[in-house]
N, CA, C and O atoms as a printed pandas DataFrame, in Angstrom:
     atom_number atom_name residue_name chain_id  residue_number  x_coord  y_coord  z_coord
0              1         N          ILE        A               1   11.219   -0.095  -32.453
1              2        CA          ILE        A               1    9.865   -0.173  -32.067
2              3         C          ILE        A               1    9.480   -1.299  -32.954
3              4         O          ILE        A               1   10.088   -1.571  -33.989
4              5         N          TRP        A               2    8.424   -1.956  -32.500
5              6        CA          TRP        A               2    8.247   -3.740  -33.771
6              7         C          TRP        A               2    6.839   -3.358  -33.842
7              8         O          TRP        A               2    6.127   -2.975  -32.913
8              9         N          THR        A               3    6.599   -3.481  -34.813
9             10        CA          THR        A               3    5.282   -3.010  -35.666
10            11         C          THR        A               3    4.809   -4.066  -36.424
11            12         O          THR        A               3    3.860   -3.872  -37.184
12            13         N          ALA        A               4    5.506   -5.537  -36.300
13            14        CA          ALA        A               4    5.108   -6.726  -37.754
14            15         C          ALA        A               4    6.052   -7.733  -36.720
15            16         O          ALA        A               4    7.168   -7.403  -36.318
16            17         N          GLU        A               5    5.346   -9.073  -36.365
17            18        CA          GLU        A               5    6.222  -10.174  -35.771
18            19         C          GLU        A               5    5.641  -11.396  -36.643
19            20         O          GLU        A               5    4.635  -11.409  -37.352
20            21         N          HIS        A               6    6.370  -12.199  -36.438
21            22        CA          HIS        A               6    6.354  -13.922  -36.908
22            23         C          HIS        A               6    5.472  -14.742  -35.770
23            24         O          HIS        A               6    6.046  -14.860  -34.687
24            25         N          ASP        A               7    3.964  -15.404  -35.892
25            26        CA          ASP        A               7    3.396  -16.034  -35.194
26            27         C          ASP        A               7    3.800  -17.241  -34.878
27            28         O          ASP        A               7    3.317  -18.214  -35.457
28            29         N          VAL        A               8    4.960  -17.404  -33.694
29            30        CA          VAL        A               8    5.534  -18.650  -33.520
30            31         C          VAL        A               8    4.668  -20.055  -33.361
31            32         O          VAL        A               8    5.251  -21.139  -33.365
32            33         N          ASN        A               9    3.422  -19.966  -33.239
33            34        CA          ASN        A               9    2.473  -20.820  -33.067
34            35         C          ASN        A               9    1.626  -21.258  -34.879
35            36         O          ASN        A               9    0.976  -22.250  -35.209
36            37         N          SER        A              10    1.948  -20.270  -35.518
37            38        CA          SER        A              10    1.258  -20.217  -36.621
38            39         C          SER        A              10    2.034  -21.348  -37.869
39            40         O          SER        A              10    3.053  -21.026  -38.480
40            41         N          PRO        A              11    1.317  -22.672  -38.067
41            42        CA          PRO        A              11    1.890  -23.891  -38.844
42            43         C          PRO        A              11    3.127  -22.990  -39.820
43            44         O          PRO        A              11    4.355  -23.082  -39.820
44            45         N          ASP        A              12    2.069  -22.002  -40.712
45            46        CA          ASP        A              12    2.819  -21.080  -41.820
46            47         C          ASP        A              12    3.689  -19.804  -41.518
47            48         O          ASP        A              12    4.033  -18.991  -42.377
48            49         N          PHE        A              13    4.068  -19.725  -39.860
49            50        CA          PHE        A              13    4.879  -18.559  -39.612
50            51         C          PHE        A              13    4.306  -17.268  -40.378
51            52         O          PHE        A              13    5.026  -16.372  -40.820
52            53         N          VAL        A              14    2.962  -17.302  -40.467
53            54        CA          VAL        A              14    2.123  -16.421  -40.618
54            55         C          VAL        A              14    2.971  -14.990  -40.140
55            56         O          VAL        A              14    3.966  -15.158  -39.436
56            57         N          VAL        A              15    2.688  -13.984  -40.414
57            58        CA          VAL        A              15    3.745  -12.617  -39.468
58            59         C          VAL        A              15    1.939  -11.977  -39.374
59            60         O          VAL        A              15    0.923  -12.135  -40.049
60            61         N          LYS        A              16    2.360  -11.130  -37.994
61            62        CA          LYS        A              16    1.138  -10.520  -37.702
62            63         C          LYS        A              16    1.643   -8.949  -37.346
63            64         O          LYS        A              16    2.714   -8.518  -36.917
64            65         N          LYS        A              17    0.392   -8.304  -37.718
65            66        CA          LYS        A              17    0.649   -6.949  -37.701
66            67         C          LYS        A              17    0.247   -5.847  -36.805
67            68         O          LYS        A              17   -0.219   -5.135  -37.695
68            69         N          ALA        A              18    0.119   -5.356  -36.042
69            70        CA          ALA        A              18   -0.560   -3.686  -35.431
70            71         C          ALA        A              18    0.972   -2.961  -34.979
71            72         O          ALA        A              18    2.164   -3.245  -34.862
72            73         N          PRO        A              19    0.090   -1.921  -34.838
73            74        CA          PRO        A              19    0.413   -0.136  -34.629
74            75         C          PRO        A              19    1.202   -0.164  -32.786
75            76         O          PRO        A              19    1.038   -0.704  -31.692
76            77         N          VAL        A              20    1.847    0.560  -33.301
77            78        CA          VAL        A              20    2.550    0.758  -31.529
78            79         C          VAL        A              20    2.064    2.416  -31.494
79            80         O          VAL        A              20    2.293    2.991  -32.558
80            81         N          ILE        A              21    1.515    3.146  -30.572
81            82        CA          ILE        A              21    1.205    4.272  -30.860
82            83         C          ILE        A              21    2.270    4.814  -29.140
83            84         O          ILE        A              21    2.386    4.277  -28.038
84            85         N          LEU        A              22    2.939    6.337  -29.871
85            86        CA          LEU        A              22    3.256    6.972  -28.917
86            87         C          LEU        A              22    2.215    8.179  -28.463
87            88         O          LEU        A              22    2.029    9.124  -29.229
88            89         N          GLN        A              23    1.650    8.115  -27.382
89            90        CA          GLN        A              23    1.354    9.577  -27.255
90            91         C          GLN        A              23    1.831   10.746  -26.837
91            92         O          GLN        A              23    3.052   10.892  -26.885
92            93         N          ASP        A              24    0.948   11.901  -26.308
93            94        CA          ASP        A              24    2.173   13.283  -25.895
94            95         C          ASP        A              24    3.059   13.071  -24.853
95            96         O          ASP        A              24    2.763   12.428  -23.846
96            97         N          TYR        A              25    4.178   13.606  -25.064
97            98        CA          TYR        A              25    5.140   13.475  -23.726
98            99         C          TYR        A              25    5.326   11.765  -23.197
99           100         O          TYR        A              25    5.730   11.461  -22.075
100          101         N          ALA        A              26    4.878   10.621  -24.432
101          102        CA          ALA        A              26    5.992    9.830  -23.495
102          103         C          ALA        A              26    7.124    9.833  -23.671
103          104         O          ALA        A              26    7.737   10.843  -24.017
104          105         N          TRP        A              27    7.689    8.633  -23.461
105          106        CA          TRP        A              27    9.747    9.398  -23.406
106          107         C          TRP        A              27   10.020    7.848  -23.531
107          108         O          TRP        A              27    9.377    6.995  -22.920
108          109         N          CYS        A              28   10.613    7.704  -24.029
109          110        CA          CYS        A              28   11.119    5.620  -24.319
110          111         C          CYS        A              28   12.901    6.256  -24.551
111          112         O          CYS        A              28   13.444    7.039  -25.332
112          113         N          SER        A              29   13.341    5.405  -23.392
113          114        CA          SER        A              29   14.569    6.055  -23.298
114          115         C          SER        A              29   15.149    4.643  -23.991
115          116         O          SER        A              29   14.521    3.728  -24.524
116          117         N          ALA        A              30   16.851    4.847  -23.740
117          118        CA          ALA        A              30   17.745    3.843  -24.626
118          119         C          ALA        A              30   17.281    2.335  -24.769
119          120         O          ALA        A              30   17.027    1.732  -23.726
120          121         N          ARG        A              31   17.181    1.833  -25.699
121          122        CA          ARG        A              31   17.477    0.328  -25.746
122          123         C          ARG        A              31   16.072   -0.534  -25.968
123          124         O          ARG        A              31   15.777   -1.678  -26.314
124          125         N          VAL        A              32   15.412    0.613  -25.588
125          126        CA          VAL        A              32   13.819   -0.453  -25.139
126          127         C          VAL        A              32   12.850   -0.560  -26.526
127          128         O          VAL        A              32   12.657    0.215  -27.463
128          129         N          ILE        A              33   12.248   -2.148  -26.127
129          130        CA          ILE        A              33   11.760   -2.735  -27.273
130          131         C          ILE        A              33   10.124   -2.719  -27.359
131          132         O          ILE        A              33    9.857   -3.828  -26.897
132          133         N          ILE        A              34    9.173   -2.244  -27.609
133          134        CA          ILE        A              34    7.970   -1.862  -27.907
134          135         C          ILE        A              34    7.485   -3.150  -28.511
135          136         O          ILE        A              34    7.982   -3.393  -29.611
136          137         N          LEU        A              35    6.740   -3.917  -28.107
137          138        CA          LEU        A              35    6.216   -4.716  -29.491
138          139         C          LEU        A              35    4.950   -4.274  -30.323
139          140         O          LEU        A              35    4.669   -3.076  -30.287
140          141         N          PRO        A              36    4.115   -5.170  -31.111
141          142        CA          PRO        A              36    3.253   -4.297  -32.321
142          143         C          PRO        A              36    2.026   -4.504  -31.485
143          144         O          PRO        A              36    2.094   -5.623  -30.977
144          145         N          GLY        A              37    0.847   -3.824  -31.113
145          146        CA          GLY        A              37   -0.243   -3.152  -30.747
146          147         C          GLY        A              37    0.281   -2.440  -29.287
147          148         O          GLY        A              37   -0.512   -2.562  -28.353
148          149         N          VAL        A              38    1.250   -1.881  -29.077
149          150        CA          VAL        A              38    1.389   -1.586  -27.900
150          151         C          VAL        A              38    1.258   -0.015  -28.207
151          152         O          VAL        A              38    1.798    0.612  -29.119
152          153         N          THR        A              39    0.147    0.589  -26.909
153          154        CA          THR        A              39    0.015    2.455  -26.535
154          155         C          THR        A              39    1.033    2.726  -25.461
155          156         O          THR        A              39    1.171    1.884  -24.574
156          157         N          ILE        A              40    1.665    3.681  -25.459
157          158        CA          ILE        A              40    2.420    4.259  -24.828
158          159         C          ILE        A              40    1.686    5.389  -24.459
159          160         O          ILE        A              40    1.633    6.304  -25.282
160          161         N          GLY        A              41    0.936    5.550  -23.067
161          162        CA          GLY        A              41    0.374    5.854  -22.813
162          163         C          GLY        A              41    0.675    7.872  -22.104
163          164         O          GLY        A              41    1.576    8.083  -21.292
164          165         N          GLU        A              42   -0.227    9.017  -22.614
165          166        CA          GLU        A              42    0.682   10.550  -22.433
166          167         C          GLU        A              42    1.452   10.417  -21.160
167          168         O          GLU        A              42    1.183    9.913  -20.070
168          169         N          GLY        A              43    2.541   11.056  -21.666
169          170        CA          GLY        A              43    3.283   11.108  -20.306
170          171         C          GLY        A              43    4.173    9.729  -19.846
171          172         O          GLY        A              43    5.299    9.864  -19.367
172          173         N          ALA        A              44    3.626    8.549  -20.017
173          174        CA          ALA        A              44    4.469    7.597  -19.542
174          175         C          ALA        A              44    5.675    7.214  -20.133
175          176         O          ALA        A              44    5.827    7.317  -21.351
176          177         N          VAL        A              45    6.650    6.733  -19.310
177          178        CA          VAL        A              45    8.282    6.587  -19.383
178          179         C          VAL        A              45    8.392    5.072  -19.678
179          180         O          VAL        A              45    7.620    4.328  -19.074
180          181         N          ALA        A              46    9.262    4.558  -20.533
181          182        CA          ALA        A              46    9.850    2.913  -20.711
182          183         C          ALA        A              46   11.249    3.323  -20.093
183          184         O          ALA        A              46   11.798    4.355  -20.478
184          185         N          ALA        A              47   11.820    2.514  -19.137
185          186        CA          ALA        A              47   13.078    2.763  -18.932
186          187         C          ALA        A              47   13.921    2.101  -19.793
187          188         O          ALA        A              47   13.476    1.467  -20.750
188          189         N          ALA        A              48   15.340    2.202  -19.497
189          190        CA          ALA        A              48   15.945    2.328  -20.642
190          191         C          ALA        A              48   16.427    0.139  -19.938
191          192         O          ALA        A              48   16.796   -0.495  -18.950
192          193         N          GLY        A              49   15.982   -0.039  -21.535
193          194        CA          GLY        A              49   16.280   -1.692  -21.403
194          195         C          GLY        A              49   14.882   -1.945  -21.626
195          196         O          GLY        A              49   14.759   -3.006  -22.238
196          197         N          ALA        A              50   14.025   -1.520  -21.432
197          198        CA          ALA        A              50   12.540   -2.238  -21.018
198          199         C          ALA        A              50   12.392   -3.047  -22.213
199          200         O          ALA        A              50   12.867   -2.661  -23.281
200          201         N          VAL        A              51   11.559   -4.506  -22.068
201          202        CA          VAL        A              51   10.906   -4.826  -23.193
202          203         C          VAL        A              51    8.947   -4.623  -23.108
203          204         O          VAL        A              51    8.369   -5.477  -22.435
204          205         N          VAL        A              52    8.285   -3.788  -23.622
205          206        CA          VAL        A              52    7.077   -3.220  -23.353
206          207         C          VAL        A              52    6.473   -3.765  -23.926
207          208         O          VAL        A              52    6.307   -3.532  -25.123
208          209         N          THR        A              53    5.706   -5.040  -23.058
209          210        CA          THR        A              53    4.512   -6.259  -24.545
210          211         C          THR        A              53    3.194   -5.396  -23.756
211          212         O          THR        A              53    2.407   -5.414  -24.702
212          213         N          LYS        A              54    2.697   -4.904  -23.013
213          214        CA          LYS        A              54    1.418   -4.533  -23.077
214          215         C          LYS        A              54    1.363   -2.995  -23.158
215          216         O          LYS        A              54    2.422   -2.368  -23.175
216          217         N          ASP        A              55    0.522   -2.546  -23.193
217          218        CA          ASP        A              55    0.119   -1.096  -23.276
218          219         C          ASP        A              55    0.865   -0.373  -21.830
219          220         O          ASP        A              55    1.400   -1.115  -21.006
220          221         N          VAL        A              56    0.834    1.062  -21.640
221          222        CA          VAL        A              56    1.689    1.472  -20.617
222          223         C          VAL        A              56    0.498    2.370  -20.629
223          224         O          VAL        A              56    0.086    2.968  -21.622
224          225         N          GLU        A              57   -0.095    2.415  -19.246
225          226        CA          GLU        A              57   -1.099    3.764  -18.912
226          227         C          GLU        A              57   -0.434    5.612  -18.864
227          228         O          GLU        A              57    0.749    5.908  -18.697
228          229         N          PRO        A              58   -1.382    6.426  -19.025
229          230        CA          PRO        A              58   -0.765    7.706  -18.606
230          231         C          PRO        A              58    0.309    7.250  -17.289
231          232         O          PRO        A              58    0.254    6.429  -16.373
232          233         N          TYR        A              59    1.379    8.362  -17.801
233          234        CA          TYR        A              59    1.486    9.131  -16.587
234          235         C          TYR        A              59    3.123    7.825  -15.585
235          236         O          TYR        A              59    3.880    8.053  -14.641
236          237         N          THR        A              60    2.927    6.599  -16.505
237          238        CA          THR        A              60    3.141    5.713  -15.588
238          239         C          THR        A              60    4.461    5.095  -15.877
239          240         O          THR        A              60    4.496    4.606  -17.006
240          241         N          ILE        A              61    5.756    4.948  -15.067
241          242        CA          ILE        A              61    6.926    4.207  -15.472
242          243         C          ILE        A              61    6.544    3.191  -15.168
243          244         O          ILE        A              61    5.706    2.800  -14.356
244          245         N          VAL        A              62    7.754    2.333  -16.450
245          246        CA          VAL        A              62    7.589    1.073  -16.528
246          247         C          VAL        A              62    9.052    0.640  -17.231
247          248         O          VAL        A              62    9.492    1.180  -18.246
248          249         N          GLY        A              63    9.763   -0.510  -16.443
249          250        CA          GLY        A              63   10.779   -0.377  -16.464
250          251         C          GLY        A              63   11.315   -2.660  -16.259
251          252         O          GLY        A              63   10.452   -3.350  -15.718
252          253         N          GLY        A              64   12.299   -3.189  -16.613
253          254        CA          GLY        A              64   12.506   -4.710  -16.505
254          255         C          GLY        A              64   11.579   -5.311  -17.846
255          256         O          GLY        A              64   10.856   -4.744  -18.665
256          257         N          ILE        A              65   11.905   -6.478  -17.676
257          258        CA          ILE        A              65   11.564   -7.502  -19.275
258          259         C          ILE        A              65   10.730   -8.666  -17.877
259          260         O          ILE        A              65   11.042   -8.881  -16.705
260          261         N          PRO        A              66    9.804   -9.084  -18.602
261          262        CA          PRO        A              66    8.748   -7.499  -19.090
262          263         C          PRO        A              66    8.435   -6.535  -18.654
263          264         O          PRO        A              66    7.934   -6.523  -17.530
264          265         N          ALA        A              67    8.642   -5.162  -19.507
265          266        CA          ALA        A              67    7.987   -4.025  -18.630
266          267         C          ALA        A              67    6.775   -4.501  -17.174
267          268         O          ALA        A              67    5.765   -5.204  -17.203
268          269         N          LYS        A              68    7.332   -3.881  -16.207
269          270        CA          LYS        A              68    6.018   -3.749  -14.818
270          271         C          LYS        A              68    6.389   -2.407  -14.541
271          272         O          LYS        A              68    7.396   -1.736  -14.767
272          273         N          THR        A              69    5.481   -2.236  -14.081
273          274        CA          THR        A              69    4.958   -0.744  -13.185
274          275         C          THR        A              69    6.155   -0.671  -12.218
275          276         O          THR        A              69    6.363   -1.530  -11.361
276          277         N          ILE        A              70    7.109    0.673  -12.462
277          278        CA          ILE        A              70    7.935    0.777  -11.307
278          279         C          ILE        A              70    7.848    2.185  -10.628
279          280         O          ILE        A              70    8.543    2.335   -9.624
280          281         N          GLY        A              71    7.019    3.317  -11.084
281          282        CA          GLY        A              71    6.607    4.188  -10.830
282          283         C          GLY        A              71    5.171    5.046  -11.936
283          284         O          GLY        A              71    4.509    4.797  -12.943
284          285         N          THR        A              72    5.358    6.314  -10.723
285          286        CA          THR        A              72    4.246    7.009  -11.425
286          287         C          THR        A              72    5.121    8.189  -11.694
287          288         O          THR        A              72    6.279    8.201  -11.276
288          289         N          ARG        A              73    4.567    9.278  -12.443
289          290        CA          ARG        A              73    5.702   10.901  -13.232
290          291         C          ARG        A              73    4.493   11.448  -12.973
291          292         O          ARG        A              73    3.335   11.042  -13.067
292          293         N          SER        A              74    5.168   12.773  -12.517
293          294        CA          SER        A              74    4.143   13.798  -12.031
294          295         C          SER        A              74    3.906   14.285  -13.688
295          296         O          SER        A              74    4.503   14.627  -14.708
296          297         N          ARG        A              75    2.828   14.082  -13.221
297          298        CA          ARG        A              75    1.608   15.146  -14.803
298          299         C          ARG        A              75    1.692   16.782  -14.571
299          300         O          ARG        A              75    0.877   17.505  -15.143
300          301         N          GLN        A              76    2.744   17.354  -13.681
301          302        CA          GLN        A              76    2.860   18.595  -14.214
302          303         C          GLN        A              76    4.303   19.169  -14.678
303          304         O          GLN        A              76    5.250   19.813  -14.226
304          305         N          LEU        A              77    3.831   18.467  -15.981
305          306        CA          LEU        A              77    5.132   18.990  -16.928
306          307         C          LEU        A              77    4.977   20.219  -17.847
307          308         O          LEU        A              77    4.057   20.525  -18.606
308          309         N          ARG        A              78    6.305   20.923  -17.521
309          310        CA          ARG        A              78    6.142   22.270  -18.011
310          311         C          ARG        A              78    6.647   22.287  -19.554
311          312         O          ARG        A              78    6.176   23.128  -20.320
312          313         N          TYR        A              79    7.490   21.466  -19.942
313          314        CA          TYR        A              79    8.126   21.795  -20.671
314          315         C          TYR        A              79    7.129   21.464  -22.426
315          316         O          TYR        A              79    5.902   21.449  -22.340
316          317         N          GLN        A              80    7.497   21.334  -23.225
317          318        CA          GLN        A              80    7.102   22.214  -24.408
318          319         C          GLN        A              80    7.210   21.425  -25.643
319          320         O          GLN        A              80    8.286   21.364  -26.239
320          321         N          LEU        A              81    6.099   20.783  -26.087
321          322        CA          LEU        A              81    6.307   19.761  -27.607
322          323         C          LEU        A              81    6.813   20.756  -28.386
323          324         O          LEU        A              81    6.051   21.701  -28.588
324          325         N          THR        A              82    8.200   20.808  -29.016
325          326        CA          THR        A              82    8.626   21.166  -30.903
326          327         C          THR        A              82    8.406   19.781  -31.473
327          328         O          THR        A              82    8.355   18.614  -31.082
328          329         N          LYS        A              83    8.271   20.687  -32.909
329          330        CA          LYS        A              83    9.284   19.963  -33.970
330          331         C          LYS        A              83   10.272   19.538  -34.740
331          332         O          LYS        A              83   10.426   18.817  -35.726
332          333         N          HIS        A              84   10.976   20.268  -33.924
333          334        CA          HIS        A              84   12.744   20.150  -34.261
334          335         C          HIS        A              84   13.117   19.973  -32.590
335          336         O          HIS        A              84   12.647   20.625  -31.657
336          337         N          HIS        A              85   13.968   19.039  -32.550
337          338        CA          HIS        A              85   14.756   18.331  -31.546
338          339         C          HIS        A              85   16.418   18.718  -31.891
339          340         O          HIS        A              85   16.974   18.358  -32.928
340          341         N          HIS        A              86   16.975   19.395  -30.978
341          342        CA          HIS        A              86   18.258   19.514  -31.291
342          343         C          HIS        A              86   18.343   18.387  -30.644
343          344         O          HIS        A              86   17.445   17.840  -30.004
344          345         N          ILE        A              87   19.916   17.868  -30.880
345          346        CA          ILE        A              87   20.645   16.635  -30.064
346          347         C          ILE        A              87   22.132   17.460  -30.329
347          348         O          ILE        A              87   22.456   18.080  -31.342
348          349         N          ILE        A              88   23.093   17.211  -28.797
349          350        CA          ILE        A              88   24.063   17.628  -28.717
350          351         C          ILE        A              88   25.088   16.170  -28.953
351          352         O          ILE        A              88   26.315   16.266  -28.925
């Protein structure tokens, strides 16, 4: 998750910063890159290896380089968000 990057067109190579927002139930799979200023909407999914350069609408599935819509996710999610995640 990138929250800063250099402006390659700047004569001084200045740093540009912007927050990345991951809303509830969003899932970013392995090796996803998210660029500064992007919001991953509620319930949205970024598939493995995606490079997310633009906001992802809620319950949208994106993949590829750059990430594009490849599907939609059900809004009927039954799992509960918790503070602790157990990794096995």
